[in-house]
C-alpha positions as protocol buffer text, in pm:
chain_id: "A"
residue {
  index: 1
  type: MET
  ca { x: 1077 y: 1532 z: -653 }
}
residue {
  index: 2
  type: PHE
  ca { x: 795 y: 1303 z: -541 }
}
residue {
  index: 3
  type: SER
  ca { x: 679 y: 1043 z: -794 }
}
residue {
  index: 4
  type: ARG
  ca { x: 385 y: 837 z: -673 }
}
residue {
  index: 5
  type: ASN
  ca { x: 390 y: 487 z: -817 }
}
residue {
  index: 6
  type: ALA
  ca { x: 268 y: 246 z: -553 }
}
residue {
  index: 7
  type: PHE
  ca { x: 355 y: -60 z: -761 }
}
residue {
  index: 8
  type: LEU
  ca { x: 692 y: 54 z: -906 }
}
residue {
  index: 9
  type: VAL
  ca { x: 592 y: -97 z: -1242 }
}
residue {
  index: 10
  type: ASP
  ca { x: 356 y: 63 z: -1495 }
}
residue {
  index: 11
  type: ILE
  ca { x: -21 y: 83 z: -1502 }
}
residue {
  index: 12
  type: VAL
  ca { x: -146 y: 176 z: -1851 }
}
residue {
  index: 13
  type: GLN
  ca { x: -492 y: 246 z: -1988 }
}
residue {
  index: 14
  type: THR
  ca { x: -591 y: 22 z: -2279 }
}
residue {
  index: 15
  type: SER
  ca { x: -912 y: -51 z: -2466 }
}
residue {
  index: 16
  type: ALA
  ca { x: -957 y: -354 z: -2241 }
}
residue {
  index: 17
  type: GLY
  ca { x: -910 y: -153 z: -1921 }
}
residue {
  index: 18
  type: ARG
  ca { x: -630 y: -59 z: -1683 }
}
residue {
  index: 19
  type: VAL
  ca { x: -336 y: -299 z: -1707 }
}
residue {
  index: 20
  type: LEU
  ca { x: -70 y: -357 z: -1442 }
}
residue {
  index: 21
  type: LYS
  ca { x: 241 y: -445 z: -1645 }
}
residue {
  index: 22
  type: LEU
  ca { x: 473 y: -646 z: -1421 }
}
residue {
  index: 23
  type: GLY
  ca { x: 760 y: -630 z: -1670 }
}
residue {
  index: 24
  type: SER
  ca { x: 758 y: -260 z: -1755 }
}
residue {
  index: 25
  type: ILE
  ca { x: 892 y: 55 z: -1586 }
}
residue {
  index: 26
  type: GLU
  ca { x: 848 y: 335 z: -1839 }
}
residue {
  index: 27
  type: SER
  ca { x: 796 y: 572 z: -1546 }
}
residue {
  index: 28
  type: GLY
  ca { x: 1161 y: 507 z: -1456 }
}
residue {
  index: 29
  type: LYS
  ca { x: 1255 y: 785 z: -1696 }
}
residue {
  index: 30
  type: LEU
  ca { x: 1162 y: 1028 z: -1418 }
}
residue {
  index: 31
  type: TRP
  ca { x: 1404 y: 864 z: -1177 }
}
residue {
  index: 32
  type: LYS
  ca { x: 1722 y: 907 z: -1377 }
}
residue {
  index: 33
  type: GLN
  ca { x: 1985 y: 1171 z: -1299 }
}
residue {
  index: 34
  type: ASN
  ca { x: 1876 y: 1207 z: -935 }
}
residue {
  index: 35
  type: ASP
  ca { x: 2139 y: 1204 z: -660 }
}
residue {
  index: 36
  type: VAL
  ca { x: 1919 y: 1003 z: -420 }
}
residue {
  index: 37
  type: LEU
  ca { x: 1631 y: 767 z: -496 }
}
residue {
  index: 38
  type: ILE
  ca { x: 1405 y: 628 z: -223 }
}
residue {
  index: 39
  type: PHE
  ca { x: 1165 y: 348 z: -315 }
}
residue {
  index: 40
  type: ASN
  ca { x: 882 y: 186 z: -125 }
}
residue {
  index: 41
  type: SER
  ca { x: 609 y: -61 z: -215 }
}
residue {
  index: 42
  type: TRP
  ca { x: 374 y: -330 z: -80 }
}
residue {
  index: 43
  type: HIS
  ca { x: 81 y: -158 z: 98 }
}
residue {
  index: 44
  type: TRP
  ca { x: -134 y: -125 z: -216 }
}
residue {
  index: 45
  type: TRP
  ca { x: -64 y: -473 z: -351 }
}
residue {
  index: 46
  type: LEU
  ca { x: -335 y: -624 z: -130 }
}
residue {
  index: 47
  type: HIS
  ca { x: -613 y: -381 z: -227 }
}
residue {
  index: 48
  type: THR
  ca { x: -913 y: -522 z: -412 }
}
residue {
  index: 49
  type: GLY
  ca { x: -1247 y: -389 z: -534 }
}
residue {
  index: 50
  type: ILE
  ca { x: -1280 y: -13 z: -587 }
}
residue {
  index: 51
  type: LYS
  ca { x: -941 y: 49 z: -423 }
}
residue {
  index: 52
  type: GLN
  ca { x: -762 y: -166 z: -682 }
}
residue {
  index: 53
  type: PRO
  ca { x: -631 y: 72 z: -952 }
}
residue {
  index: 54
  type: TRP
  ca { x: -599 y: -190 z: -1229 }
}
residue {
  index: 55
  type: ASP
  ca { x: -830 y: -436 z: -1408 }
}
residue {
  index: 56
  type: PHE
  ca { x: -581 y: -684 z: -1554 }
}
residue {
  index: 57
  type: ILE
  ca { x: -225 y: -802 z: -1494 }
}
residue {
  index: 58
  type: GLU
  ca { x: 20 y: -846 z: -1781 }
}
residue {
  index: 59
  type: ILE
  ca { x: 299 y: -1104 z: -1744 }
}
residue {
  index: 60
  type: GLY
  ca { x: 507 y: -1123 z: -2059 }
}
residue {
  index: 61
  type: ASP
  ca { x: 257 y: -1179 z: -2343 }
}
residue {
  index: 62
  type: GLU
  ca { x: -14 y: -1310 z: -2111 }
}
residue {
  index: 63
  type: MET
  ca { x: -302 y: -1103 z: -1973 }
}
residue {
  index: 64
  type: ILE
  ca { x: -479 y: -1233 z: -1663 }
}
residue {
  index: 65
  type: LYS
  ca { x: -750 y: -1104 z: -1431 }
}
residue {
  index: 66
  type: ASP
  ca { x: -566 y: -1167 z: -1106 }
}
residue {
  index: 67
  type: MET
  ca { x: -292 y: -1372 z: -941 }
}
residue {
  index: 68
  type: ASP
  ca { x: -126 y: -1432 z: -605 }
}
residue {
  index: 69
  type: ARG
  ca { x: -37 y: -1082 z: -492 }
}
residue {
  index: 70
  type: LEU
  ca { x: 287 y: -1182 z: -319 }
}
residue {
  index: 71
  type: LEU
  ca { x: 406 y: -1346 z: -642 }
}
residue {
  index: 72
  type: ALA
  ca { x: 302 y: -1038 z: -841 }
}
residue {
  index: 73
  type: TYR
  ca { x: 496 y: -821 z: -595 }
}
residue {
  index: 74
  type: GLU
  ca { x: 805 y: -1036 z: -642 }
}
residue {
  index: 75
  type: LYS
  ca { x: 783 y: -1015 z: -1022 }
}
residue {
  index: 76
  type: ALA
  ca { x: 748 y: -637 z: -1003 }
}
residue {
  index: 77
  type: LEU
  ca { x: 1047 y: -615 z: -767 }
}
residue {
  index: 78
  type: ASN
  ca { x: 1257 y: -820 z: -1008 }
}
residue {
  index: 79
  type: THR
  ca { x: 1165 y: -575 z: -1286 }
}
residue {
  index: 80
  type: TRP
  ca { x: 1260 y: -285 z: -1059 }
}
residue {
  index: 81
  type: ALA
  ca { x: 1591 y: -453 z: -963 }
}
residue {
  index: 82
  type: ASN
  ca { x: 1679 y: -503 z: -1331 }
}
residue {
  index: 83
  type: TRP
  ca { x: 1597 y: -138 z: -1398 }
}
residue {
  index: 84
  type: VAL
  ca { x: 1828 y: -24 z: -1116 }
}
residue {
  index: 85
  type: GLU
  ca { x: 2115 y: -241 z: -1238 }
}
residue {
  index: 86
  type: ASN
  ca { x: 2077 y: -122 z: -1597 }
}
residue {
  index: 87
  type: ASN
  ca { x: 2017 y: 247 z: -1532 }
}
residue {
  index: 88
  type: ILE
  ca { x: 2185 y: 352 z: -1207 }
}
residue {
  index: 89
  type: ASP
  ca { x: 2552 y: 419 z: -1145 }
}
residue {
  index: 90
  type: PRO
  ca { x: 2612 y: 355 z: -771 }
}
residue {
  index: 91
  type: ALA
  ca { x: 2902 y: 600 z: -779 }
}
residue {
  index: 92
  type: LYS
  ca { x: 2664 y: 882 z: -873 }
}
residue {
  index: 93
  type: THR
  ca { x: 2326 y: 788 z: -723 }
}
residue {
  index: 94
  type: GLU
  ca { x: 2236 y: 648 z: -383 }
}
residue {
  index: 95
  type: VAL
  ca { x: 1938 y: 414 z: -394 }
}
residue {
  index: 96
  type: PHE
  ca { x: 1733 y: 330 z: -85 }
}
residue {
  index: 97
  type: PHE
  ca { x: 1444 y: 89 z: -52 }
}
residue {
  index: 98
  type: GLN
  ca { x: 1231 y: 133 z: 256 }
}
residue {
  index: 99
  type: GLY
  ca { x: 1124 y: -205 z: 389 }
}
residue {
  index: 100
  type: VAL
  ca { x: 768 y: -329 z: 421 }
}
residue {
  index: 101
  type: SER
  ca { x: 523 y: -140 z: 640 }
}
residue {
  index: 102
  type: PRO
  ca { x: 320 y: -405 z: 828 }
}
residue {
  index: 103
  type: ASP
  ca { x: -42 y: -401 z: 940 }
}
residue {
  index: 104
  type: HIS
  ca { x: -188 y: -538 z: 1263 }
}
residue {
  index: 105
  type: ALA
  ca { x: -513 y: -712 z: 1171 }
}
residue {
  index: 106
  type: ASN
  ca { x: -460 y: -1043 z: 1352 }
}
residue {
  index: 107
  type: GLY
  ca { x: -373 y: -1056 z: 1721 }
}
residue {
  index: 108
  type: ALA
  ca { x: -235 y: -1409 z: 1683 }
}
residue {
  index: 109
  type: ASP
  ca { x: 64 y: -1250 z: 1508 }
}
residue {
  index: 110
  type: TRP
  ca { x: 167 y: -1070 z: 1826 }
}
residue {
  index: 111
  type: GLY
  ca { x: 67 y: -1343 z: 2072 }
}
residue {
  index: 112
  type: GLN
  ca { x: -290 y: -1232 z: 2148 }
}
residue {
  index: 113
  type: PRO
  ca { x: -519 y: -1465 z: 1949 }
}
residue {
  index: 114
  type: LYS
  ca { x: -835 y: -1308 z: 2090 }
}
residue {
  index: 115
  type: ALA
  ca { x: -748 y: -970 z: 1940 }
}
residue {
  index: 116
  type: LYS
  ca { x: -902 y: -937 z: 1592 }
}
residue {
  index: 117
  type: SER
  ca { x: -743 y: -600 z: 1511 }
}
residue {
  index: 118
  type: CYS
  ca { x: -533 y: -319 z: 1657 }
}
residue {
  index: 119
  type: THR
  ca { x: -838 y: -176 z: 1838 }
}
residue {
  index: 120
  type: LYS
  ca { x: -769 y: -85 z: 2203 }
}
residue {
  index: 121
  type: GLU
  ca { x: -399 y: -165 z: 2168 }
}
residue {
  index: 122
  type: THR
  ca { x: -215 y: 93 z: 2378 }
}
residue {
  index: 123
  type: GLU
  ca { x: 131 y: -60 z: 2423 }
}
residue {
  index: 124
  type: PRO
  ca { x: 392 y: -199 z: 2182 }
}
residue {
  index: 125
  type: VAL
  ca { x: 500 y: -561 z: 2173 }
}
residue {
  index: 126
  type: ILE
  ca { x: 763 y: -611 z: 2443 }
}
residue {
  index: 127
  type: GLY
  ca { x: 1106 y: -721 z: 2328 }
}
residue {
  index: 128
  type: SER
  ca { x: 1301 y: -695 z: 2005 }
}
residue {
  index: 129
  type: SER
  ca { x: 1152 y: -988 z: 1810 }
}
residue {
  index: 130
  type: TYR
  ca { x: 801 y: -1024 z: 1670 }
}
residue {
  index: 131
  type: PRO
  ca { x: 607 y: -1339 z: 1769 }
}
residue {
  index: 132
  type: GLY
  ca { x: 463 y: -1373 z: 1418 }
}
residue {
  index: 133
  type: GLY
  ca { x: 809 y: -1385 z: 1261 }
}
residue {
  index: 134
  type: LYS
  ca { x: 936 y: -1203 z: 954 }
}
residue {
  index: 135
  type: HIS
  ca { x: 682 y: -1041 z: 724 }
}
residue {
  index: 136
  type: LYS
  ca { x: 634 y: -1250 z: 409 }
}
residue {
  index: 137
  type: ALA
  ca { x: 671 y: -948 z: 182 }
}
residue {
  index: 138
  type: GLU
  ca { x: 993 y: -841 z: 356 }
}
residue {
  index: 139
  type: ILE
  ca { x: 1135 y: -1190 z: 294 }
}
residue {
  index: 140
  type: VAL
  ca { x: 1060 y: -1148 z: -78 }
}
residue {
  index: 141
  type: LEU
  ca { x: 1212 y: -800 z: -84 }
}
residue {
  index: 142
  type: GLU
  ca { x: 1535 y: -917 z: 82 }
}
residue {
  index: 143
  type: LYS
  ca { x: 1557 y: -1212 z: -158 }
}
residue {
  index: 144
  type: VAL
  ca { x: 1529 y: -987 z: -463 }
}
residue {
  index: 145
  type: ILE
  ca { x: 1783 y: -733 z: -336 }
}
residue {
  index: 146
  type: ASN
  ca { x: 2031 y: -999 z: -224 }
}
residue {
  index: 147
  type: LYS
  ca { x: 2044 y: -1160 z: -567 }
}
residue {
  index: 148
  type: MET
  ca { x: 2119 y: -833 z: -747 }
}
residue {
  index: 149
  type: SER
  ca { x: 2459 y: -843 z: -915 }
}
residue {
  index: 150
  type: LYS
  ca { x: 2532 y: -491 z: -788 }
}
residue {
  index: 151
  type: LEU
  ca { x: 2462 y: -543 z: -419 }
}
residue {
  index: 152
  type: GLU
  ca { x: 2614 y: -205 z: -338 }
}
residue {
  index: 153
  type: ALA
  ca { x: 2355 y: -36 z: -560 }
}
residue {
  index: 154
  type: VAL
  ca { x: 2072 y: -53 z: -303 }
}
residue {
  index: 155
  type: ASN
  ca { x: 2055 y: 35 z: 66 }
}
residue {
  index: 156
  type: LEU
  ca { x: 1773 y: -159 z: 234 }
}
residue {
  index: 157
  type: LEU
  ca { x: 1613 y: 37 z: 517 }
}
residue {
  index: 158
  type: ASN
  ca { x: 1471 y: -252 z: 714 }
}
residue {
  index: 159
  type: ILE
  ca { x: 1199 y: -83 z: 917 }
}
residue {
  index: 160
  type: THR
  ca { x: 968 y: -384 z: 921 }
}
residue {
  index: 161
  type: THR
  ca { x: 1047 y: -550 z: 1254 }
}
residue {
  index: 162
  type: LEU
  ca { x: 1050 y: -227 z: 1454 }
}
residue {
  index: 163
  type: SER
  ca { x: 714 y: -141 z: 1296 }
}
residue {
  index: 164
  type: GLN
  ca { x: 571 y: -486 z: 1366 }
}
residue {
  index: 165
  type: LEU
  ca { x: 635 y: -423 z: 1734 }
}
residue {
  index: 166
  type: ARG
  ca { x: 414 y: -111 z: 1724 }
}
residue {
  index: 167
  type: LYS
  ca { x: 68 y: -267 z: 1727 }
}
residue {
  index: 168
  type: ASP
  ca { x: -38 y: 43 z: 1920 }
}
residue {
  index: 169
  type: GLY
  ca { x: 63 y: 289 z: 1648 }
}
residue {
  index: 170
  type: HIS
  ca { x: -241 y: 283 z: 1416 }
}
residue {
  index: 171
  type: PRO
  ca { x: -539 y: 522 z: 1396 }
}
residue {
  index: 172
  type: SER
  ca { x: -790 y: 239 z: 1450 }
}
residue {
  index: 173
  type: PHE
  ca { x: -1135 y: 403 z: 1472 }
}
residue {
  index: 174
  type: TYR
  ca { x: -987 y: 745 z: 1544 }
}
residue {
  index: 175
  type: GLY
  ca { x: -862 y: 851 z: 1202 }
}
residue {
  index: 176
  type: ILE
  ca { x: -985 y: 1165 z: 1024 }
}
residue {
  index: 177
  type: GLY
  ca { x: -1354 y: 1123 z: 955 }
}
residue {
  index: 178
  type: GLY
  ca { x: -1372 y: 807 z: 1164 }
}
residue {
  index: 179
  type: HIS
  ca { x: -1373 y: 451 z: 1034 }
}
residue {
  index: 180
  type: SER
  ca { x: -1646 y: 188 z: 1041 }
}
residue {
  index: 181
  type: ILE
  ca { x: -1365 y: -67 z: 1019 }
}
residue {
  index: 182
  type: PRO
  ca { x: -1053 y: -7 z: 1233 }
}
residue {
  index: 183
  type: ASP
  ca { x: -757 y: 127 z: 1033 }
}
residue {
  index: 184
  type: CYS
  ca { x: -470 y: -100 z: 1133 }
}
residue {
  index: 185
  type: SER
  ca { x: -249 y: -45 z: 830 }
}
residue {
  index: 186
  type: HIS
  ca { x: -186 y: 331 z: 829 }
}
residue {
  index: 187
  type: TRP
  ca { x: 4 y: 504 z: 1110 }
}
residue {
  index: 188
  type: CYS
  ca { x: -65 y: 786 z: 1354 }
}
residue {
  index: 189
  type: LEU
  ca { x: 138 y: 1103 z: 1306 }
}
residue {
  index: 190
  type: PRO
  ca { x: 357 y: 1187 z: 1479 }
}
residue {
  index: 191
  type: GLY
  ca { x: 448 y: 824 z: 1523 }
}
residue {
  index: 192
  type: VAL
  ca { x: 622 y: 527 z: 1368 }
}
residue {
  index: 193
  type: PRO
  ca { x: 697 y: 692 z: 1028 }
}
residue {
  index: 194
  type: ASP
  ca { x: 899 y: 959 z: 1210 }
}
residue {
  index: 195
  type: THR
  ca { x: 1133 y: 682 z: 1325 }
}
residue {
  index: 196
  type: TRP
  ca { x: 1170 y: 567 z: 964 }
}
residue {
  index: 197
  type: ASN
  ca { x: 1267 y: 921 z: 864 }
}
residue {
  index: 198
  type: HIS
  ca { x: 1524 y: 949 z: 1144 }
}
residue {
  index: 199
  type: LEU
  ca { x: 1685 y: 623 z: 1030 }
}
residue {
  index: 200
  type: LEU
  ca { x: 1687 y: 739 z: 668 }
}
residue {
  index: 201
  type: TYR
  ca { x: 1847 y: 1070 z: 763 }
}
residue {
  index: 202
  type: ALA
  ca { x: 2108 y: 898 z: 980 }
}
residue {
  index: 203
  type: THR
  ca { x: 2195 y: 664 z: 693 }
}
residue {
  index: 204
  type: ILE
  ca { x: 2222 y: 943 z: 435 }
}
residue {
  index: 205
  type: ILE
  ca { x: 2458 y: 1160 z: 641 }
}
residue {
  index: 206
  type: GLN
  ca { x: 2688 y: 862 z: 702 }
}
residue {
  index: 207
  type: ILE
  ca { x: 2734 y: 791 z: 331 }
}
C-alpha cells in the first residue's frame, strides 16, 4: 500500500483554509496492522507559493501563517515518533525511515563556490565525506529518532551523505518537458534512488 503524505502529519480543509496540523496524525489509521512501514519526509517542507499545499500551520491551540520550516519539520517528526511509540509493536512491525534526500543548489556546499546549481555537473564529489557537512534536516531527524524510548522501533536508512556526493545525479535542464530553472532536487532514473532501494532491500532481508 502506498499512502502519500509528504508531511507525515495532517493537512485538513477548514473554513479558514488548508491547515497543516503539526500535532495530529489521523492518517496514521491507514498505517496500522502492516508488517513493514517505510516513511520519508523533508523535500516538500521547503515549498512555498502555489506548490505549498497548506495556508496555515496549527501548533497546539495556535494558528499561524508560517514559521521556520526546519522547526516545523522537527515538531512534525516528534508527533510521528510519538505515534510510532504508541501504536507500533516492534515485534510485529518493522519501521524504516529513509533519510533526507538533499538538493544541490549551491556549489559552495561541495567546494565549488562559483557553481550556482547542479548544471553541467558530470561527476560525483570525490571521497566519502561531503564538504558542506551533515544536512541540517538529517541532524534533526537523527535527534528525534535517537530520543525515542523504543530505539529498536525504527530503522534509519541514512542515505543522505551518499546522495550529497552525487551532485551529478539530477535532471537539471533535461527533465521531462524541460525546465526554465535547473532541477537540482529530483533525481535521474535510473540513478541515486536505485541505490536507496538496494540498501532498503538488503536491510529487510537481514532482519
